[in-house]
mmCIF file of C-alpha atoms in Angstrom:
data_model
loop_
_atom_site.group_PDB
_atom_site.id
_atom_site.type_symbol
_atom_site.label_atom_id
_atom_site.label_comp_id
_atom_site.label_asym_id
_atom_site.label_seq_id
_atom_site.Cartn_x
_atom_site.Cartn_y
_atom_site.Cartn_z
ATOM 1 C CA GLY A 1 0.000 0.000 0.000
ATOM 2 C CA GLU A 2 0.900 3.645 -0.061
ATOM 3 C CA ASN A 3 3.319 4.815 2.605
ATOM 4 C CA VAL A 4 4.640 8.144 3.829
ATOM 5 C CA GLU A 5 7.275 8.755 6.474
ATOM 6 C CA GLN A 6 7.554 12.094 8.253
ATOM 7 C CA HIS A 7 10.513 13.410 10.258
ATOM 8 C CA PRO A 8 11.166 14.670 12.822
ATOM 9 C CA SER A 9 8.350 13.782 15.184
ATOM 10 C CA THR A 10 9.138 16.762 17.406
ATOM 11 C CA LEU A 11 10.989 19.973 16.645
ATOM 12 C CA SER A 12 11.813 22.887 18.930
ATOM 13 C CA VAL A 13 13.226 26.119 17.554
ATOM 14 C CA GLN A 14 13.876 29.586 18.875
ATOM 15 C CA GLU A 15 11.590 32.318 17.676
ATOM 16 C CA GLY A 16 12.972 33.771 14.466
ATOM 17 C CA ASP A 17 14.823 30.614 13.454
ATOM 18 C CA SER A 18 13.818 28.347 10.571
ATOM 19 C CA ALA A 19 12.110 24.963 10.768
ATOM 20 C CA VAL A 20 12.214 22.155 8.226
ATOM 21 C CA ILE A 21 10.017 19.056 8.166
ATOM 22 C CA LYS A 22 10.506 16.280 5.637
ATOM 23 C CA CYS A 23 8.270 13.577 4.204
ATOM 24 C CA THR A 24 9.274 10.591 2.101
ATOM 25 C CA TYR A 25 6.722 8.715 0.018
ATOM 26 C CA SER A 26 6.682 5.457 -1.902
ATOM 27 C CA ASP A 27 4.191 5.899 -4.752
ATOM 28 C CA SER A 28 5.960 7.338 -7.779
ATOM 29 C CA ALA A 29 2.592 8.073 -9.398
ATOM 30 C CA SER A 30 1.767 10.741 -6.804
ATOM 31 C CA ASN A 31 1.630 14.276 -8.166
ATOM 32 C CA TYR A 32 0.048 16.348 -5.391
ATOM 33 C CA PHE A 33 1.651 17.041 -2.021
ATOM 34 C CA PRO A 34 -0.182 19.068 0.636
ATOM 35 C CA TRP A 35 0.818 20.170 4.133
ATOM 36 C CA TYR A 36 -1.698 20.611 6.926
ATOM 37 C CA LYS A 37 -1.381 22.453 10.231
ATOM 38 C CA GLN A 38 -3.316 21.354 13.292
ATOM 39 C CA GLU A 39 -3.400 23.571 16.339
ATOM 40 C CA LEU A 40 -4.215 22.015 19.682
ATOM 41 C CA GLY A 41 -7.846 20.980 19.831
ATOM 42 C CA LYS A 42 -8.536 22.214 16.313
ATOM 43 C CA ARG A 43 -9.015 20.665 12.907
ATOM 44 C CA PRO A 44 -6.235 20.116 10.350
ATOM 45 C CA GLN A 45 -6.064 22.943 7.851
ATOM 46 C CA LEU A 46 -4.241 23.149 4.552
ATOM 47 C CA ILE A 47 -1.370 25.634 4.671
ATOM 48 C CA ILE A 48 0.419 24.974 1.403
ATOM 49 C CA ASP A 49 0.527 22.415 -1.373
ATOM 50 C CA ILE A 50 2.640 21.628 -4.412
ATOM 51 C CA ARG A 51 2.067 19.765 -7.635
ATOM 52 C CA SER A 52 4.697 17.680 -9.359
ATOM 53 C CA ASN A 53 5.218 20.067 -12.246
ATOM 54 C CA VAL A 54 7.122 22.471 -9.971
ATOM 55 C CA GLY A 55 9.988 21.990 -7.577
ATOM 56 C CA GLU A 56 9.231 24.749 -5.083
ATOM 57 C CA LYS A 57 6.350 26.924 -3.963
ATOM 58 C CA LYS A 58 6.405 29.792 -1.496
ATOM 59 C CA ASP A 59 3.740 31.665 0.429
ATOM 60 C CA GLN A 60 5.212 34.364 2.645
ATOM 61 C CA ARG A 61 7.162 32.578 5.403
ATOM 62 C CA ILE A 62 6.166 29.099 4.266
ATOM 63 C CA ALA A 63 7.642 27.108 1.404
ATOM 64 C CA VAL A 64 7.435 23.560 0.132
ATOM 65 C CA THR A 65 10.085 21.845 -1.960
ATOM 66 C CA LEU A 66 9.651 18.648 -3.935
ATOM 67 C CA ASN A 67 12.229 16.144 -5.140
ATOM 68 C CA LYS A 68 10.372 13.594 -7.259
ATOM 69 C CA THR A 69 13.484 11.617 -8.062
ATOM 70 C CA ALA A 70 14.219 11.029 -4.404
ATOM 71 C CA LYS A 71 10.489 10.885 -3.540
ATOM 72 C CA HIS A 72 10.533 13.419 -0.778
ATOM 73 C CA PHE A 73 9.068 16.828 -0.103
ATOM 74 C CA SER A 74 9.757 19.291 2.681
ATOM 75 C CA LEU A 75 8.032 22.101 4.521
ATOM 76 C CA HIS A 76 10.135 25.140 5.323
ATOM 77 C CA ILE A 77 9.038 27.805 7.788
ATOM 78 C CA THR A 78 11.257 30.868 8.093
ATOM 79 C CA GLU A 79 11.263 33.535 10.803
ATOM 80 C CA THR A 80 9.217 31.303 13.059
ATOM 81 C CA GLN A 81 6.739 32.851 15.476
ATOM 82 C CA PRO A 82 5.015 31.422 18.566
ATOM 83 C CA GLU A 83 1.766 31.057 16.602
ATOM 84 C CA ASP A 84 3.537 28.589 14.316
ATOM 85 C CA SER A 85 3.539 26.119 17.224
ATOM 86 C CA ALA A 86 1.289 23.242 16.126
ATOM 87 C CA VAL A 87 1.357 19.753 14.664
ATOM 88 C CA TYR A 88 2.153 19.621 10.967
ATOM 89 C CA PHE A 89 1.099 16.750 8.718
ATOM 90 C CA CYS A 90 2.103 15.888 5.196
ATOM 91 C CA ALA A 91 -0.262 13.851 3.037
ATOM 92 C CA ALA A 92 0.753 11.564 0.213
ATOM 93 C CA PRO A 93 0.313 9.706 -1.945
ATOM 94 C CA ARG A 94 -3.066 10.620 -3.299
ATOM 95 C CA GLN A 95 -3.920 11.992 0.155
ATOM 96 C CA LEU A 96 -5.210 8.736 1.557
ATOM 97 C CA THR A 97 -2.244 8.483 3.880
ATOM 98 C CA PHE A 98 -1.042 11.125 6.303
ATOM 99 C CA GLY A 99 2.370 11.357 7.864
ATOM 100 C CA SER A 100 2.648 10.723 11.577
ATOM 101 C CA GLY A 101 2.900 14.432 12.307
ATOM 102 C CA THR A 102 5.568 16.807 13.612
ATOM 103 C CA GLN A 103 4.993 18.722 16.825
ATOM 104 C CA LEU A 104 6.657 22.088 16.249
ATOM 105 C CA THR A 105 7.317 24.258 19.269
ATOM 106 C CA VAL A 106 8.569 27.801 18.785
ATOM 107 C CA LEU A 107 10.249 29.053 21.933
ATOM 108 C CA PRO A 108 9.962 32.787 22.657
ATOM 109 C CA ASP B 1 -19.146 28.938 2.871
ATOM 110 C CA ALA B 2 -19.992 27.299 6.197
ATOM 111 C CA GLY B 3 -17.316 24.666 5.878
ATOM 112 C CA VAL B 4 -17.715 21.027 6.829
ATOM 113 C CA ILE B 5 -20.150 20.703 9.708
ATOM 114 C CA GLN B 6 -19.946 17.851 12.186
ATOM 115 C CA SER B 7 -22.183 16.955 15.084
ATOM 116 C CA PRO B 8 -22.041 16.404 17.915
ATOM 117 C CA ARG B 9 -18.804 18.150 18.923
ATOM 118 C CA HIS B 10 -18.497 15.977 22.010
ATOM 119 C CA GLU B 11 -20.033 12.641 22.878
ATOM 120 C CA VAL B 12 -19.653 10.711 26.099
ATOM 121 C CA THR B 13 -21.407 7.394 26.406
ATOM 122 C CA GLU B 14 -21.103 4.030 28.060
ATOM 123 C CA MET B 15 -19.683 1.018 26.329
ATOM 124 C CA GLY B 16 -22.208 -1.051 24.482
ATOM 125 C CA GLN B 17 -24.241 1.951 23.409
ATOM 126 C CA GLU B 18 -24.777 2.939 19.798
ATOM 127 C CA VAL B 19 -23.005 6.090 18.655
ATOM 128 C CA THR B 20 -23.900 8.080 15.547
ATOM 129 C CA LEU B 21 -21.663 10.819 14.202
ATOM 130 C CA ARG B 22 -22.931 13.196 11.556
ATOM 131 C CA CYS B 23 -21.336 15.230 8.805
ATOM 132 C CA LYS B 24 -22.458 17.801 6.280
ATOM 133 C CA PRO B 25 -19.831 18.364 3.581
ATOM 134 C CA ILE B 26 -19.200 21.595 1.744
ATOM 135 C CA SER B 27 -21.787 22.055 -0.987
ATOM 136 C CA GLY B 28 -20.479 20.927 -4.356
ATOM 137 C CA HIS B 29 -17.740 18.708 -2.957
ATOM 138 C CA ASP B 30 -17.846 15.256 -4.523
ATOM 139 C CA TYR B 31 -15.636 13.467 -2.013
ATOM 140 C CA LEU B 32 -16.263 12.816 1.662
ATOM 141 C CA PHE B 33 -13.831 11.228 4.105
ATOM 142 C CA TRP B 34 -14.088 9.913 7.642
ATOM 143 C CA TYR B 35 -10.931 9.879 9.789
ATOM 144 C CA ARG B 36 -10.103 8.793 13.302
ATOM 145 C CA GLN B 37 -7.325 10.528 15.242
ATOM 146 C CA THR B 38 -5.600 9.135 18.322
ATOM 147 C CA MET B 39 -2.251 9.800 19.927
ATOM 148 C CA MET B 40 -1.110 6.254 19.269
ATOM 149 C CA ARG B 41 -2.206 5.831 15.667
ATOM 150 C CA GLY B 42 -2.320 9.376 14.364
ATOM 151 C CA LEU B 43 -4.777 10.323 11.625
ATOM 152 C CA GLU B 44 -6.311 7.216 10.047
ATOM 153 C CA LEU B 45 -8.621 7.109 7.058
ATOM 154 C CA LEU B 46 -11.661 4.977 7.832
ATOM 155 C CA ILE B 47 -13.710 5.291 4.652
ATOM 156 C CA TYR B 48 -14.313 7.669 1.780
ATOM 157 C CA PHE B 49 -17.156 8.314 -0.629
ATOM 158 C CA ASN B 50 -17.299 9.701 -4.150
ATOM 159 C CA ASN B 51 -20.671 10.999 -5.292
ATOM 160 C CA ASN B 52 -22.288 9.286 -2.288
ATOM 161 C CA VAL B 53 -20.819 5.873 -3.171
ATOM 162 C CA PRO B 54 -18.337 4.229 -0.777
ATOM 163 C CA ILE B 55 -15.044 3.786 -2.613
ATOM 164 C CA ASP B 56 -12.665 2.444 -0.002
ATOM 165 C CA ASP B 57 -13.692 1.167 3.414
ATOM 166 C CA SER B 58 -10.554 -0.833 4.104
ATOM 167 C CA GLY B 59 -9.773 1.404 7.063
ATOM 168 C CA MET B 60 -12.974 0.586 8.924
ATOM 169 C CA PRO B 61 -11.706 -1.295 11.964
ATOM 170 C CA GLU B 62 -14.397 -3.949 12.214
ATOM 171 C CA ASP B 63 -18.041 -4.757 11.676
ATOM 172 C CA ARG B 64 -19.050 -2.564 14.573
ATOM 173 C CA PHE B 65 -18.342 0.445 12.363
ATOM 174 C CA SER B 66 -20.576 1.443 9.480
ATOM 175 C CA ALA B 67 -20.903 4.568 7.349
ATOM 176 C CA LYS B 68 -23.565 5.831 5.020
ATOM 177 C CA MET B 69 -24.057 8.727 2.674
ATOM 178 C CA PRO B 70 -27.729 8.848 1.692
ATOM 179 C CA ASN B 71 -27.339 12.089 -0.238
ATOM 180 C CA ALA B 72 -24.742 14.637 -1.261
ATOM 181 C CA SER B 73 -25.198 16.754 1.853
ATOM 182 C CA PHE B 74 -25.183 14.222 4.665
ATOM 183 C CA SER B 75 -23.161 11.316 5.973
ATOM 184 C CA THR B 76 -23.159 9.271 9.170
ATOM 185 C CA LEU B 77 -20.606 7.114 10.912
ATOM 186 C CA LYS B 78 -22.127 4.626 13.309
ATOM 187 C CA ILE B 79 -20.495 2.489 15.977
ATOM 188 C CA GLN B 80 -22.561 -0.326 17.444
ATOM 189 C CA PRO B 81 -21.773 -1.547 20.024
ATOM 190 C CA SER B 82 -19.211 1.008 21.179
ATOM 191 C CA GLU B 83 -16.095 0.039 23.161
ATOM 192 C CA PRO B 84 -13.635 2.118 25.219
ATOM 193 C CA ARG B 85 -10.945 1.657 22.548
ATOM 194 C CA ASP B 86 -13.161 3.581 20.126
ATOM 195 C CA SER B 87 -12.463 6.746 22.111
ATOM 196 C CA ALA B 88 -10.865 9.215 19.717
ATOM 197 C CA VAL B 89 -11.496 12.368 17.714
ATOM 198 C CA TYR B 90 -13.406 11.599 14.528
ATOM 199 C CA PHE B 91 -13.010 14.024 11.642
ATOM 200 C CA CYS B 92 -15.059 14.348 8.523
ATOM 201 C CA ALA B 93 -13.512 16.039 5.490
ATOM 202 C CA SER B 94 -14.655 16.866 1.987
ATOM 203 C CA SER B 95 -12.863 17.610 -1.246
ATOM 204 C CA PRO B 96 -13.996 19.326 -4.450
ATOM 205 C CA GLY B 97 -12.373 16.889 -6.842
ATOM 206 C CA GLN B 98 -10.130 13.926 -7.220
ATOM 207 C CA VAL B 99 -8.414 13.141 -3.943
ATOM 208 C CA SER B 100 -5.127 12.800 -5.792
ATOM 209 C CA ASN B 101 -4.904 16.508 -6.605
ATOM 210 C CA GLN B 102 -7.278 18.521 -4.425
ATOM 211 C CA PRO B 103 -7.013 19.615 -0.789
ATOM 212 C CA GLN B 104 -9.281 18.253 1.899
ATOM 213 C CA HIS B 105 -11.396 20.518 4.081
ATOM 214 C CA PHE B 106 -11.863 19.196 7.581
ATOM 215 C CA GLY B 107 -14.721 19.667 10.009
ATOM 216 C CA ASP B 108 -14.103 20.547 13.655
ATOM 217 C CA GLY B 109 -14.335 16.900 14.674
ATOM 218 C CA THR B 110 -16.302 14.907 17.209
ATOM 219 C CA ARG B 111 -14.485 14.046 20.430
ATOM 220 C CA LEU B 112 -15.831 10.646 21.431
ATOM 221 C CA SER B 113 -15.332 9.145 24.872
ATOM 222 C CA ILE B 114 -16.569 5.645 25.609
ATOM 223 C CA LEU B 115 -16.662 4.859 29.319
#
């Protein structure tokens, strides 16, 4: 079946530093790679996504990069702020499988 | 756009009782998903529908779980009889197109506690 591995499971950074979360997938047919953010007690919400025809996409402080050859994609958050503290999930392939999540803590 | 609406938000019941969770997807979305989230197992897909037809129910844990989608604006997830290990947050999500290339929109979830 489809599989996705997400690392790290927890990540603590100082406010203003960058954070990177990586997901590796197995299905080479996948062509859509979203990232979701889930704040404590809330629902997962899409924050950024990328399709396989591009290698990088940015939205203000958030970016996603995709390496189809190596079958991995990463979430990059720059200039982190306390409100970035949450659990982040990748989803792939074909969105029926979610990564195990990364608990990001931004320390003031 | 009201988003995906789930009810109830919280449910506490005793083991053996029947539990029914409800979901109203975003109007016009063709896909509907039911997920279960626990600390141990993360976010698990239970079942999903396309145009009201169940497509993949391989994630449904056992016969005690059943899901229906009688029309495009309503779905239920039923557990009968419920057990303490069913305690979790259950999310419903909908998507406007093929799951392989469209984002999912999640409801606020139902926090289920089975005593």
